[in-house]
Coordinates of C-alpha atoms in Angstrom, one line a residue:
X1 CA -0.4 -0.2 0.2
X2 CA 2.5 2.5 1.1
X3 CA 4.4 1.6 -2.4
X4 CA 1.1 2.7 -4.1
X5 CA 0.8 6.0 -2.6
X6 CA 4.7 6.6 -3.3
X7 CA 4.4 5.5 -7.2
X8 CA 1.6 8.0 -7.3
X9 CA 3.2 10.6 -5.9
X10 CA 1.1 10.7 -3.2
X11 CA 3.5 11.6 -0.3
X12 CA 1.3 12.6 2.5
X13 CA -0.8 8.9 1.6
X14 CA 2.4 7.2 2.6
X15 CA 3.4 8.9 5.0
X16 CA -0.4 8.3 6.9
X17 CA 0.2 4.7 6.0
X18 CA 3.8 4.4 7.1
X19 CA 2.7 5.8 10.6
X20 CA -0.4 3.5 11.1
X21 CA 1.8 0.4 10.5
X22 CA 2.0 -1.7 13.7
X23 CA 5.3 -2.9 12.5
X24 CA 7.8 -1.5 9.9
X25 CA 10.3 -3.2 7.9
X26 CA 13.4 -1.4 6.6
X27 CA 12.1 -1.8 3.4
X28 CA 8.7 0.7 4.4
X29 CA 11.5 3.1 6.1
X30 CA 13.5 2.9 2.7
X31 CA 9.9 3.1 0.7
X32 CA 9.1 6.6 2.9
X33 CA 12.4 8.0 2.6
X34 CA 12.7 7.1 -1.5
X35 CA 9.2 8.8 -1.8
X36 CA 10.2 12.2 0.6
X37 CA 13.8 12.3 -1.5
X38 CA 11.8 11.9 -5.3
X39 CA 9.3 15.0 -4.4
X40 CA 11.5 17.3 -3.4
X41 CA 10.9 17.1 0.8
X42 CA 14.7 17.3 1.6
X43 CA 13.9 18.6 5.4
X44 CA 11.3 15.7 6.2
X45 CA 13.9 13.1 4.5
X46 CA 17.0 13.9 6.7
X47 CA 14.4 13.9 9.7
X48 CA 13.3 10.3 8.6
X49 CA 16.9 9.7 8.3
X50 CA 17.9 10.7 11.8
X51 CA 14.8 8.3 13.1
X52 CA 15.9 5.2 11.5
X53 CA 19.3 5.9 13.6
X54 CA 17.6 7.1 16.8
X55 CA 15.2 3.5 16.6
X56 CA 18.5 1.4 15.3
X57 CA 16.9 0.6 11.6
X58 CA 19.7 -0.8 9.7
X59 CA 20.1 2.2 7.1
X60 CA 21.2 0.5 4.2
X61 CA 23.0 2.2 1.6
X62 CA 20.1 2.6 -1.2
X63 CA 18.5 4.7 2.2
X64 CA 21.6 6.8 2.2
X65 CA 21.7 7.8 -1.2
X66 CA 17.9 8.5 -0.8
X67 CA 19.0 11.0 1.7
X68 CA 21.7 12.4 -0.5
X69 CA 19.5 13.5 -3.0
X70 CA 17.3 14.8 -0.5
X71 CA 19.5 17.9 0.6
X72 CA 18.3 21.0 -0.3
X73 CA 21.2 22.6 0.9
X74 CA 24.9 23.0 1.2
X75 CA 24.8 22.6 5.3
X76 CA 22.8 19.9 5.2
X77 CA 24.8 18.0 2.1
X78 CA 28.4 18.3 3.8
X79 CA 26.6 17.0 7.1
X80 CA 25.5 13.8 5.5
X81 CA 28.9 13.5 3.7
X82 CA 30.7 13.6 6.5
X83 CA 28.5 11.0 8.3
X84 CA 28.7 8.7 5.2
X85 CA 32.5 9.3 5.4
X86 CA 32.7 8.3 8.9
X87 CA 30.8 5.1 8.0
X88 CA 33.7 4.3 5.2
X89 CA 31.0 3.5 2.4
X90 CA 31.5 7.2 0.6
X91 CA 33.5 5.2 -2.0
X92 CA 30.4 3.1 -2.7
X93 CA 29.1 3.0 -6.5
X94 CA 25.6 4.2 -5.3
X95 CA 27.0 7.0 -3.0
X96 CA 29.6 8.1 -4.8
X97 CA 27.6 9.0 -7.6
X98 CA 25.0 10.3 -5.5
X99 CA 27.3 12.4 -3.8
X100 CA 29.1 13.9 -7.0
X101 CA 25.3 14.3 -8.5
X102 CA 24.1 16.4 -4.7
X103 CA 27.0 18.5 -5.2
X104 CA 26.4 19.6 -8.6
X105 CA 22.6 20.3 -7.8
X106 CA 24.0 22.4 -4.7
X107 CA 26.8 24.5 -7.1
X108 CA 29.6 23.2 -5.4
X109 CA 31.6 21.5 -8.1
X110 CA 34.8 22.5 -6.4
X111 CA 33.6 19.7 -3.7
X112 CA 32.4 17.5 -6.7
X113 CA 35.7 17.2 -8.3
X114 CA 37.4 17.3 -5.1
X115 CA 35.8 13.9 -4.0
X116 CA 36.0 12.2 -7.4
X117 CA 39.5 12.8 -8.1
X118 CA 40.7 12.4 -4.5
X119 CA 38.7 9.9 -2.8
X120 CA 37.2 7.8 -4.9
X121 CA 39.7 4.9 -5.7
X122 CA 38.3 3.3 -8.6
X123 CA 35.9 4.7 -11.0
X124 CA 33.1 3.0 -12.9
X125 CA 31.3 4.4 -15.5
X126 CA 28.5 5.3 -14.0
X127 CA 30.9 7.5 -11.6
X128 CA 32.5 8.9 -14.7
X129 CA 29.3 9.6 -16.6
X130 CA 27.9 11.9 -13.4
X131 CA 31.5 13.7 -13.6
X132 CA 31.4 14.4 -16.8
X133 CA 27.7 15.2 -16.8
X134 CA 28.3 17.5 -13.8
X135 CA 31.3 19.4 -15.6
X136 CA 28.7 19.8 -18.6
X137 CA 25.6 21.2 -17.0
X138 CA 27.6 23.6 -14.8
X139 CA 29.4 25.7 -18.1
X140 CA 32.6 23.6 -17.7
X141 CA 32.5 21.7 -21.5
X142 CA 36.3 21.5 -21.6
X143 CA 36.7 19.5 -18.5
X144 CA 34.3 17.4 -19.6
X145 CA 36.1 16.5 -22.7
X146 CA 39.1 16.1 -21.0
X147 CA 37.4 13.5 -18.6
X148 CA 35.9 11.9 -21.7
X149 CA 39.8 11.4 -22.7
X150 CA 41.0 10.8 -19.5
X151 CA 38.5 7.8 -19.3
X152 CA 39.4 6.3 -22.7
X153 CA 42.9 6.5 -21.0
X154 CA 42.1 4.7 -18.0
X155 CA 40.2 1.7 -20.3
X156 CA 37.3 2.2 -18.8
X157 CA 34.2 0.8 -21.4
X158 CA 32.3 3.3 -22.4
X159 CA 28.3 3.8 -22.7
X160 CA 25.8 5.7 -24.8
X161 CA 25.5 7.8 -22.0
X162 CA 29.0 9.0 -21.9
X163 CA 28.6 9.5 -25.6
X164 CA 25.6 11.8 -25.2
X165 CA 27.2 13.9 -22.4
X166 CA 30.2 14.3 -24.6
X167 CA 28.7 14.8 -28.0
X168 CA 26.5 17.9 -25.9
X169 CA 29.6 19.2 -24.4
X170 CA 31.0 19.4 -27.8
X171 CA 27.7 21.2 -28.8
X172 CA 28.4 23.9 -26.3
X173 CA 32.0 24.3 -26.8
X174 CA 31.1 24.9 -30.4
X175 CA 34.0 22.4 -31.8
X176 CA 32.7 19.9 -33.8
X177 CA 35.3 18.0 -34.9
X178 CA 35.8 15.5 -31.6
X179 CA 31.9 14.9 -32.9
X180 CA 32.8 14.2 -36.3
X181 CA 35.3 11.6 -35.2
X182 CA 32.8 9.9 -33.4
X183 CA 30.5 10.1 -36.2
X184 CA 32.1 9.5 -39.7
X185 CA 35.8 8.1 -38.7
X186 CA 37.4 5.1 -38.0
X187 CA 37.8 5.7 -34.5
X188 CA 33.9 6.6 -33.9
X189 CA 32.9 3.2 -36.2
X190 CA 35.4 1.0 -33.6
X191 CA 33.6 3.0 -30.6
X192 CA 30.0 1.9 -32.0
X193 CA 31.0 -1.2 -32.9
X194 CA 32.2 -2.0 -29.3
X195 CA 28.9 -0.7 -27.8
X196 CA 25.7 -2.9 -27.0
X197 CA 23.4 -3.1 -29.6
X198 CA 20.7 -0.8 -27.5
X199 CA 23.5 2.1 -26.7
X200 CA 23.3 2.6 -30.6
X201 CA 20.3 4.4 -30.2
X202 CA 18.5 7.6 -30.9
X203 CA 19.2 8.9 -28.1
X204 CA 23.3 8.8 -28.7
X205 CA 22.3 10.0 -32.6
X206 CA 20.0 12.9 -31.1
X207 CA 22.8 14.2 -29.1
X208 CA 24.9 14.4 -32.3
X209 CA 22.2 16.3 -34.2
X210 CA 22.4 18.8 -31.3
X211 CA 26.0 19.1 -31.5
X212 CA 25.7 20.0 -35.7
X213 CA 23.0 22.8 -34.8
X214 CA 24.5 24.0 -32.0
X215 CA 27.5 24.9 -34.2
X216 CA 25.5 26.8 -36.9
X217 CA 26.0 23.3 -39.4
X218 CA 22.5 22.9 -40.4
X219 CA 23.4 21.4 -43.6
X220 CA 25.4 18.5 -42.2
X221 CA 22.5 18.5 -39.2
X222 CA 20.1 18.2 -41.9
X223 CA 22.2 14.7 -44.1
X224 CA 22.3 13.3 -40.0
X225 CA 18.6 14.2 -39.6
X226 CA 17.8 12.2 -43.5
X227 CA 20.2 9.7 -42.6
X228 CA 18.4 8.6 -39.2
X229 CA 15.6 7.4 -40.7
X230 CA 17.8 4.1 -41.0
X231 CA 17.8 3.8 -37.2
X232 CA 14.4 5.8 -36.4
X233 CA 13.5 9.2 -35.5
X234 CA 11.5 10.0 -32.4
X235 CA 9.5 13.3 -31.3
X236 CA 12.8 14.7 -30.0
X237 CA 14.5 14.2 -33.2
X238 CA 12.1 16.6 -34.8
X239 CA 12.3 19.2 -32.1
X240 CA 15.6 19.5 -32.0
X241 CA 16.0 20.0 -36.1
X242 CA 13.0 22.5 -35.7
X243 CA 14.6 24.3 -32.5
X244 CA 17.9 24.2 -34.8
X245 CA 16.6 25.7 -37.4
X246 CA 15.4 28.3 -35.7
X247 CA 18.2 29.3 -33.8
X248 CA 20.3 29.6 -36.8
X249 CA 17.8 31.9 -37.8
X250 CA 15.9 29.5 -41.0
X251 CA 12.3 30.0 -40.1
X252 CA 11.2 28.6 -43.5
X253 CA 13.5 25.5 -43.2
X254 CA 12.3 24.9 -39.5
X255 CA 8.7 25.2 -41.1
X256 CA 8.9 22.6 -43.3
X257 CA 10.3 20.6 -41.1
X258 CA 7.2 21.1 -38.9
X259 CA 5.2 20.3 -42.2
X260 CA 7.2 17.0 -43.2
X261 CA 6.8 15.7 -39.6
X262 CA 3.4 16.2 -39.9
X263 CA 3.3 14.0 -43.2
X264 CA 5.4 11.1 -41.5
X265 CA 3.0 10.6 -38.6
X266 CA 4.7 12.5 -36.1
X267 CA 2.4 14.0 -33.4
X268 CA 3.6 17.6 -32.8
X269 CA 4.5 17.9 -29.1
X270 CA 4.8 21.2 -27.0
X271 CA 8.4 21.6 -28.1
X272 CA 8.0 21.1 -31.9
X273 CA 4.8 22.9 -31.6
X274 CA 6.1 26.2 -29.7
X275 CA 9.4 25.9 -31.7
X276 CA 7.1 26.0 -35.0
X277 CA 5.0 28.8 -34.3
X278 CA 7.9 31.2 -32.5
X279 CA 9.0 32.7 -35.6
X280 CA 6.2 31.6 -38.6
X281 CA 4.8 34.0 -40.4
X282 CA 1.0 34.9 -40.7
X283 CA 0.4 32.2 -43.5
X284 CA 1.9 29.2 -41.6
X285 CA 0.1 29.9 -38.6
X286 CA -2.7 27.1 -39.7
X287 CA -0.1 24.6 -40.0
X288 CA 0.6 25.1 -35.9
X289 CA -3.0 25.6 -35.6
X290 CA -3.7 21.6 -37.4
X291 CA -1.1 20.8 -35.4
X292 CA -2.6 22.0 -31.9
X293 CA -5.6 20.2 -32.6
X294 CA -4.1 16.7 -33.2
X295 CA -2.3 16.7 -30.1
X296 CA -3.3 14.1 -27.6
X297 CA -3.8 16.3 -24.8
X298 CA -4.6 19.7 -24.0
X299 CA -1.0 21.0 -23.5
X300 CA -1.8 24.8 -21.9
X301 CA 1.6 25.9 -22.6
X302 CA 1.0 25.3 -26.5
X303 CA -2.3 26.9 -26.6
X304 CA -0.7 29.9 -25.0
X305 CA 2.1 30.0 -27.8
X306 CA -0.6 29.7 -30.8
X307 CA -2.5 32.6 -29.0
X308 CA 0.9 34.7 -29.1
X309 CA 1.4 33.9 -32.3
X310 CA -1.2 35.2 -33.8
X311 CA -1.5 38.1 -32.1
X312 CA 2.0 39.1 -33.1
X313 CA 1.0 38.5 -36.6
X314 CA -1.3 40.8 -36.1
X315 CA -4.2 38.2 -36.4
X316 CA -6.3 39.7 -33.8
X317 CA -9.9 38.0 -34.5
X318 CA -8.4 34.3 -34.3
X319 CA -6.3 35.4 -31.1
X320 CA -9.4 36.1 -29.8
X321 CA -11.2 33.1 -31.3
X322 CA -8.8 30.6 -30.1
X323 CA -8.5 32.3 -26.4
X324 CA -12.3 31.2 -26.4
X325 CA -11.8 28.2 -27.7
X326 CA -9.0 27.1 -24.7
X327 CA -9.9 24.5 -22.7
X328 CA -9.3 26.6 -19.1
X329 CA -6.8 29.2 -19.1
X330 CA -4.1 30.5 -16.6
X331 CA -2.9 34.1 -16.1
X332 CA -0.3 33.4 -18.8
X333 CA -3.1 33.0 -20.8
X334 CA -4.8 36.1 -20.1
X335 CA -1.4 38.2 -20.0
X336 CA -0.9 36.5 -23.5
X337 CA -4.4 38.4 -25.1
X338 CA -4.0 41.0 -22.7
X339 CA -0.5 42.0 -24.3
X340 CA -1.9 41.2 -27.7
X341 CA -4.5 43.4 -27.7
X342 CA -2.1 46.2 -26.5
X343 CA 0.6 45.3 -29.2
X344 CA -2.0 45.6 -31.9
X345 CA -3.3 49.2 -30.5
X346 CA -6.6 47.5 -29.3
X347 CA -6.2 49.2 -25.9
X348 CA -9.6 49.8 -24.7
X349 CA -10.3 45.9 -25.0
X350 CA -6.9 44.9 -23.5
X351 CA -8.2 47.0 -20.2
X352 CA -12.0 45.7 -20.9
X353 CA -10.2 42.1 -20.8
X354 CA -7.9 42.9 -17.7
X355 CA -11.5 43.5 -15.9
X356 CA -13.0 40.3 -17.1
X357 CA -9.8 38.3 -15.8
X358 CA -10.3 39.7 -12.4
X359 CA -14.5 39.1 -12.7
X360 CA -13.5 35.7 -13.5
X361 CA -11.7 35.0 -10.5
X362 CA -8.0 34.6 -11.9
X363 CA -5.5 36.8 -9.4
X364 CA -4.1 39.4 -11.8
X365 CA 0.0 39.0 -11.8
X366 CA 2.5 41.9 -12.3
X367 CA 2.5 41.2 -16.0
X368 CA -1.1 41.5 -16.3
X369 CA -1.0 45.1 -14.7
X370 CA 2.0 46.7 -16.5
X371 CA -0.3 45.6 -19.9
X372 CA -3.0 47.0 -18.5
X373 CA -0.6 50.3 -17.5
X374 CA 0.7 50.4 -20.6
X375 CA -2.8 50.3 -22.4
X376 CA -4.0 53.1 -20.2
X377 CA -1.0 55.6 -21.1
X378 CA -2.0 54.7 -24.9
X379 CA -5.3 54.7 -25.1
X380 CA -6.9 57.2 -27.7
X381 CA -9.6 58.8 -25.4
X382 CA -7.5 60.8 -22.8
X383 CA -10.3 60.6 -20.7
X384 CA -10.9 56.5 -20.6
X385 CA -7.2 56.4 -19.6
X386 CA -7.0 59.0 -16.8
X387 CA -9.8 57.6 -15.3
X388 CA -9.1 54.1 -15.7
X389 CA -5.2 54.7 -14.7
X390 CA -5.5 56.2 -10.9
X391 CA -7.7 52.8 -10.7
X392 CA -5.3 50.4 -11.9
X393 CA -2.3 52.1 -9.4
X394 CA -4.8 51.8 -6.9
X395 CA -5.2 48.4 -7.2
X396 CA -1.5 47.9 -7.4
X397 CA -1.2 49.3 -4.0
X398 CA -3.6 46.9 -2.5
X399 CA -1.8 44.3 -4.0
X400 CA 1.7 45.0 -2.7
X401 CA 3.1 45.2 -6.5
X402 CA 3.3 49.0 -6.3
X403 CA 7.1 49.0 -5.6
X404 CA 8.3 46.3 -8.0
X405 CA 10.4 47.9 -10.0
X406 CA 8.7 46.7 -13.5
X407 CA 5.5 47.7 -12.1
X408 CA 6.6 51.5 -10.6
X409 CA 8.0 52.3 -13.8
X410 CA 5.0 51.2 -15.8
X411 CA 2.8 53.6 -13.5
X412 CA 5.5 56.7 -14.1
X413 CA 5.4 56.4 -17.9
X414 CA 1.5 56.0 -17.9
X415 CA 1.0 59.1 -16.0
X416 CA 3.7 60.9 -18.2
X417 CA 1.4 60.2 -21.1
X418 CA -1.5 61.2 -19.5
X419 CA 0.4 64.3 -18.6
X420 CA 0.2 64.1 -14.5
X421 CA 3.7 64.9 -14.0
X422 CA 3.3 65.3 -10.4
X423 CA 2.1 61.8 -10.3
X424 CA 4.7 60.5 -11.9
X425 CA 7.4 62.3 -9.8
X426 CA 5.4 61.5 -6.4
X427 CA 6.1 57.7 -7.8
X428 CA 9.5 57.7 -8.3
X429 CA 10.2 59.4 -5.0
X430 CA 8.2 57.2 -3.4
X431 CA 10.5 53.9 -4.6
X432 CA 12.3 52.3 -1.8
X433 CA 14.8 51.1 -4.8
X434 CA 15.6 53.1 -8.2
X435 CA 17.4 51.5 -11.1
X436 CA 18.1 52.9 -14.0
X437 CA 15.1 52.2 -15.7
X438 CA 12.7 54.1 -13.6
X439 CA 15.0 57.0 -13.9
X440 CA 14.9 56.7 -17.8
X441 CA 11.3 56.9 -17.4
X442 CA 10.7 59.8 -15.0
X443 CA 13.3 61.8 -17.8
X444 CA 10.9 60.6 -20.6
X445 CA 8.0 61.9 -19.1
X446 CA 9.3 65.0 -18.5
X447 CA 11.0 65.2 -22.0
X448 CA 7.5 64.5 -23.4
X449 CA 5.7 66.7 -21.7
X450 CA 8.1 69.8 -22.9
X451 CA 10.1 70.1 -19.8
X452 CA 13.2 68.8 -21.6
X453 CA 16.1 70.3 -19.3
X454 CA 14.0 69.2 -16.2
X455 CA 14.5 65.8 -17.9
X456 CA 18.6 66.7 -18.2
X457 CA 18.5 68.1 -14.8
X458 CA 17.2 64.2 -13.6
X459 CA 19.4 62.7 -15.6
X460 CA 21.8 64.5 -13.8
X461 CA 20.5 63.9 -10.8
X462 CA 21.0 60.1 -11.5
X463 CA 24.5 60.2 -12.1
X464 CA 24.9 62.3 -8.8
X465 CA 23.3 59.3 -7.2
X466 CA 26.0 56.9 -9.0
X467 CA 23.1 55.1 -11.1
X468 CA 25.0 53.9 -14.3
X469 CA 23.3 55.5 -16.9
X470 CA 21.9 53.3 -19.8
X471 CA 22.1 53.5 -23.6
X472 CA 18.4 54.4 -23.1
X473 CA 19.9 57.5 -21.1
X474 CA 22.0 59.1 -23.6
X475 CA 18.7 58.6 -26.2
X476 CA 16.6 60.3 -23.9
X477 CA 19.5 62.9 -23.2
X478 CA 20.6 64.0 -26.8
X479 CA 16.7 64.1 -27.6
X480 CA 16.1 66.2 -24.7
X481 CA 19.0 68.4 -25.9
X482 CA 17.7 68.9 -29.8
X483 CA 14.3 70.0 -28.2
X484 CA 15.8 72.7 -26.1
X485 CA 18.2 73.8 -28.6
X486 CA 21.4 72.6 -26.6
X487 CA 23.4 72.0 -29.8
X488 CA 26.9 72.1 -28.0
X489 CA 25.2 70.2 -24.8
X490 CA 23.8 67.1 -26.9
X491 CA 27.1 66.5 -29.4
X492 CA 29.2 66.3 -25.8
X493 CA 26.6 63.6 -24.3
X494 CA 26.6 61.7 -27.7
X495 CA 30.5 61.5 -27.7
X496 CA 30.5 60.7 -23.9
X497 CA 28.3 57.9 -24.2
X498 CA 31.0 55.8 -25.5
X499 CA 34.3 57.4 -24.7
X500 CA 33.1 57.6 -20.5
X501 CA 30.9 54.7 -20.5
X502 CA 31.5 52.4 -23.4
X503 CA 28.5 52.1 -24.6
X504 CA 27.8 51.8 -28.6
X505 CA 25.4 54.3 -29.9
X506 CA 23.0 52.1 -32.2
X507 CA 20.3 53.8 -35.4
X508 CA 18.3 55.6 -32.9
X509 CA 21.3 57.4 -31.4
X510 CA 22.7 58.6 -34.9
X511 CA 19.4 59.5 -35.7
X512 CA 18.9 61.8 -32.6
X513 CA 22.1 63.4 -33.2
X514 CA 20.9 63.9 -36.8
X515 CA 17.6 65.8 -35.4
X516 CA 20.0 67.5 -33.0
X517 CA 22.2 68.8 -36.2
X518 CA 19.5 69.7 -38.2
X519 CA 17.9 72.0 -35.7
X520 CA 20.5 73.5 -35.2
X521 CA 21.5 74.6 -38.9
X522 CA 24.3 72.2 -38.9
X523 CA 22.6 70.6 -42.2
X524 CA 26.2 69.6 -43.9
X525 CA 27.3 67.9 -40.4
X526 CA 23.8 66.4 -40.4
X527 CA 23.7 64.8 -43.9
X528 CA 27.5 63.6 -43.7
X529 CA 26.9 61.7 -40.7
X530 CA 23.9 60.0 -42.3
X531 CA 26.6 59.0 -45.2
X532 CA 29.2 57.6 -42.5
X533 CA 27.2 56.1 -39.6
X534 CA 27.7 52.2 -39.4
X535 CA 23.9 51.3 -40.2
X536 CA 21.8 52.0 -43.9
X537 CA 19.6 55.2 -43.5
X538 CA 16.3 54.7 -43.8
X539 CA 13.3 56.5 -44.8
X540 CA 12.8 58.4 -41.1
X541 CA 16.8 59.0 -41.2
X542 CA 16.2 61.0 -44.5
X543 CA 12.9 62.4 -44.0
X544 CA 14.5 64.1 -41.1
X545 CA 17.8 65.3 -43.2
X546 CA 14.8 66.4 -45.2
X547 CA 12.6 68.5 -42.9
X548 CA 15.6 70.0 -41.4
X549 CA 16.8 71.1 -44.7
X550 CA 12.7 72.9 -45.6
X551 CA 13.0 74.3 -42.2
X552 CA 16.3 75.9 -43.1
X553 CA 15.6 76.8 -47.0
X554 CA 18.6 75.1 -48.1
X555 CA 16.5 73.8 -51.4
X556 CA 19.4 71.8 -52.9
X557 CA 19.7 69.7 -49.9
X558 CA 16.1 69.6 -49.7
X559 CA 15.9 67.9 -53.2
X560 CA 18.7 65.0 -52.3
X561 CA 17.0 64.0 -48.9
X562 CA 13.7 63.9 -51.1
X563 CA 15.2 62.0 -53.8
X564 CA 16.8 59.4 -51.0
X565 CA 13.3 58.9 -49.5
X566 CA 12.1 58.0 -53.1
X567 CA 14.8 55.7 -53.7
X568 CA 13.8 53.9 -50.6
X569 CA 10.0 54.4 -50.7
X570 CA 8.6 54.3 -54.2
X571 CA 5.0 55.1 -53.2
X572 CA 3.3 57.9 -54.6
X573 CA 1.8 59.0 -51.7
X574 CA 5.0 59.7 -50.7
X575 CA 6.0 62.0 -53.6
X576 CA 3.2 63.9 -52.9
X577 CA 3.7 64.3 -49.0
X578 CA 7.1 65.6 -50.2
X579 CA 5.7 68.2 -52.4
X580 CA 3.3 69.2 -49.8
X581 CA 6.0 69.7 -47.1
X582 CA 8.3 71.4 -49.9
X583 CA 6.1 73.6 -51.7
X584 CA 4.5 76.0 -49.0
X585 CA 8.2 76.4 -47.1
X586 CA 10.1 77.2 -50.8
X587 CA 7.7 78.5 -53.6
X588 CA 9.1 82.1 -53.5
X589 CA 12.8 81.2 -54.5
X590 CA 13.2 77.7 -56.1
X591 CA 10.0 76.8 -57.6
X592 CA 12.4 75.4 -60.2
X593 CA 13.5 72.7 -57.4
X594 CA 10.2 72.1 -56.6
X595 CA 9.4 71.0 -60.4
X596 CA 12.5 68.9 -60.4
X597 CA 11.2 66.5 -57.9

């Protein structure tokens, strides 16, 4: 009975059964100990081990291994390790492997290494696999591969787990030569010939496939994938290939693989479905939806992914239909749909859905509030946002989210967009901890409301408070200088971004400097910057130069800028717009040039 409870994950039932037993065998003690360990109840498992010792129960190796697996902190781990060492059984294979895994789980790799290389007199394939896996999962793939070589030199016969770990380490390092040797060379052939038939399995080939995709060798990976038909692919194989294509920016190949997976009769699971929709274009979403409908279970993660994909593709109505058809919804489902509305400009719908979420008894999360607050700031009818915003803010305060950095920053931005700067500043000054993000949000709110000099002063205060500025800080500062007419100050800030803070300017930074130069009448410098900056100027950049040229009646430069705009955007409407911009300003002295356009 106790075993049945434990196998079904009912630890409470197992414990009640154990406590009511008139007599307990060592097997009963071990069974409950394993159940506690597997369910993550480390403290209870350690108490059970102590009771076994107090009641004179023979603590066998399996029970000790279960207790080791249940350790939740390093202090517990060291204590039980010392107890095992005192008993002279720490080198037993089952305990040695459990101790290595425990130290790795507790992020104490040095103890795992010291124990393995200094304490173990003999090492089996199981213990070698444990230390190789430990190095791999803790970010030391080179050490893992070194152990792989040492294992071979020690004459220990490798199994499929050894090769899976080694191949995974190769994929992390990005050096595929070892994998190539294992797969195609004579040494690989010898190794696979020596391995038992059950070891030449799909798992080993999947690891090799992952190594190639992680190394960016999708062509070679595709060849291995095709060759695996002779061995037998499984869903993990398809997932590895689809994810590999996406990781290497080959979405069309990923979609083709997802289609082929469907045609060959493999059921898409959560991983393949989410991977398939993550970069799919709108026209491919039907494939993902068809795969979702055929899934043998209602996977909430998959439903959420498909709803998000439709919303990101701008298919709001289809996303709504999917959301309504979901068998059940969690907070992530609601947040996905609220964010989908907000991203597509349906801010009133986002706010309405937020209220519906609350009415249906789903507690809003921080993400729910952030999306809804953003919608309050963006809603077209200012009165709606001004009414809903403070109510949301009050609700946030009631749920103790008010001083979360992400939520508070969203509230600051919302009040700024609604023109309620006093409230933005009140939220900022009430924050117990301020990072660069709320500083940026408050400075941006000031700048957006025409208080550019106050925004610059605010950013200066940030530096005095020893908060390191970000690239966004400089974007706000340069734009504020541009609008305030502070030409020299703006140039100094743009230069200091890289010289003093080591930040590389983005395209948007260059665009702000072009605007700064244009407003100051430095049109030659603005045009030169567009030509020499490390980014290709787009329509927005050339339009900024065009507007500045028109404002300063620089006819020839306006014509050049207009020509570049028309080269990039072959649209009659854009041509008409340029004429409308130029004609009123330049008609008195340059009608011939306007006609040239």
